[in-house]
Coordinates of C-alpha atoms in Angstrom, one line a residue:
L1 CA 197.8 27.2 94.6
P2 CA 198.9 29.9 97.1
V3 CA 195.6 31.2 99.7
L4 CA 194.7 35.8 98.7
F5 CA 192.0 37.2 100.5
K6 CA 189.4 37.4 98.1
E7 CA 187.5 40.0 101.2
E8 CA 190.7 41.9 102.9
L9 CA 190.1 44.2 106.2
K10 CA 188.1 46.7 106.5
N11 CA 188.5 50.1 108.6
E12 CA 186.0 50.5 111.6
E13 CA 185.5 53.5 114.2
V14 CA 184.6 51.8 117.5
Q15 CA 184.9 54.5 120.0
E16 CA 186.9 53.7 123.3
G17 CA 186.3 51.0 125.5
A18 CA 183.6 48.9 123.5
S19 CA 184.5 45.6 121.4
V20 CA 184.3 45.1 117.5
T21 CA 185.2 42.2 115.3
L22 CA 187.7 42.7 112.5
H23 CA 186.8 39.9 108.9
C24 CA 188.5 38.7 106.6
E25 CA 188.2 35.9 103.7
L26 CA 190.8 34.0 101.9
T27 CA 190.6 32.1 98.9
K28 CA 191.5 28.8 100.9
A29 CA 191.3 27.9 104.0
A30 CA 194.5 28.7 106.0
P31 CA 196.0 29.3 109.3
V32 CA 195.6 32.7 110.4
L33 CA 197.9 34.5 112.5
W34 CA 196.7 38.4 113.9
K35 CA 199.5 40.9 114.8
T36 CA 199.4 44.0 115.9
G37 CA 202.9 45.9 113.9
S38 CA 204.9 43.0 114.4
K39 CA 203.5 41.9 117.3
V40 CA 201.7 38.9 117.0
L41 CA 198.0 38.4 119.6
K42 CA 197.0 35.4 121.7
A43 CA 193.6 34.4 122.8
S44 CA 192.6 36.7 126.3
D45 CA 190.1 37.9 127.7
K46 CA 190.9 41.6 125.3
Y47 CA 191.5 39.3 122.2
Q48 CA 189.2 36.0 120.5
M49 CA 189.3 34.5 117.0
R50 CA 187.9 32.7 115.2
Q51 CA 188.5 30.6 112.5
P52 CA 185.0 29.5 110.8
G53 CA 186.4 28.0 106.5
T54 CA 187.1 30.4 104.9
T55 CA 186.6 33.5 107.3
A56 CA 189.3 34.6 109.8
E57 CA 187.5 36.9 112.1
L58 CA 188.9 39.1 115.5
V59 CA 187.0 40.6 118.6
I60 CA 188.8 43.2 120.1
R61 CA 187.2 43.2 123.7
D62 CA 187.3 47.2 125.3
L63 CA 188.9 48.4 123.2
E64 CA 192.0 50.9 123.1
V65 CA 193.4 54.5 120.9
K66 CA 197.2 52.1 121.1
D67 CA 194.5 49.2 119.3
A68 CA 194.3 51.3 116.6

């Protein structure tokens, strides 16, 4: 069976300079690529990705307007 979203991303409103954690839940464990537009995000000081089981999480630090 294909992997589907059980819980999709939700919009978050956060102050500039703060951090936010985005998460989604899948129907089964599968690798997730986080993107902004067509650019694939890579782990760095700004972006941290975690995937415990079927939940995928993206932490964005030091938010800027362009991260919207």
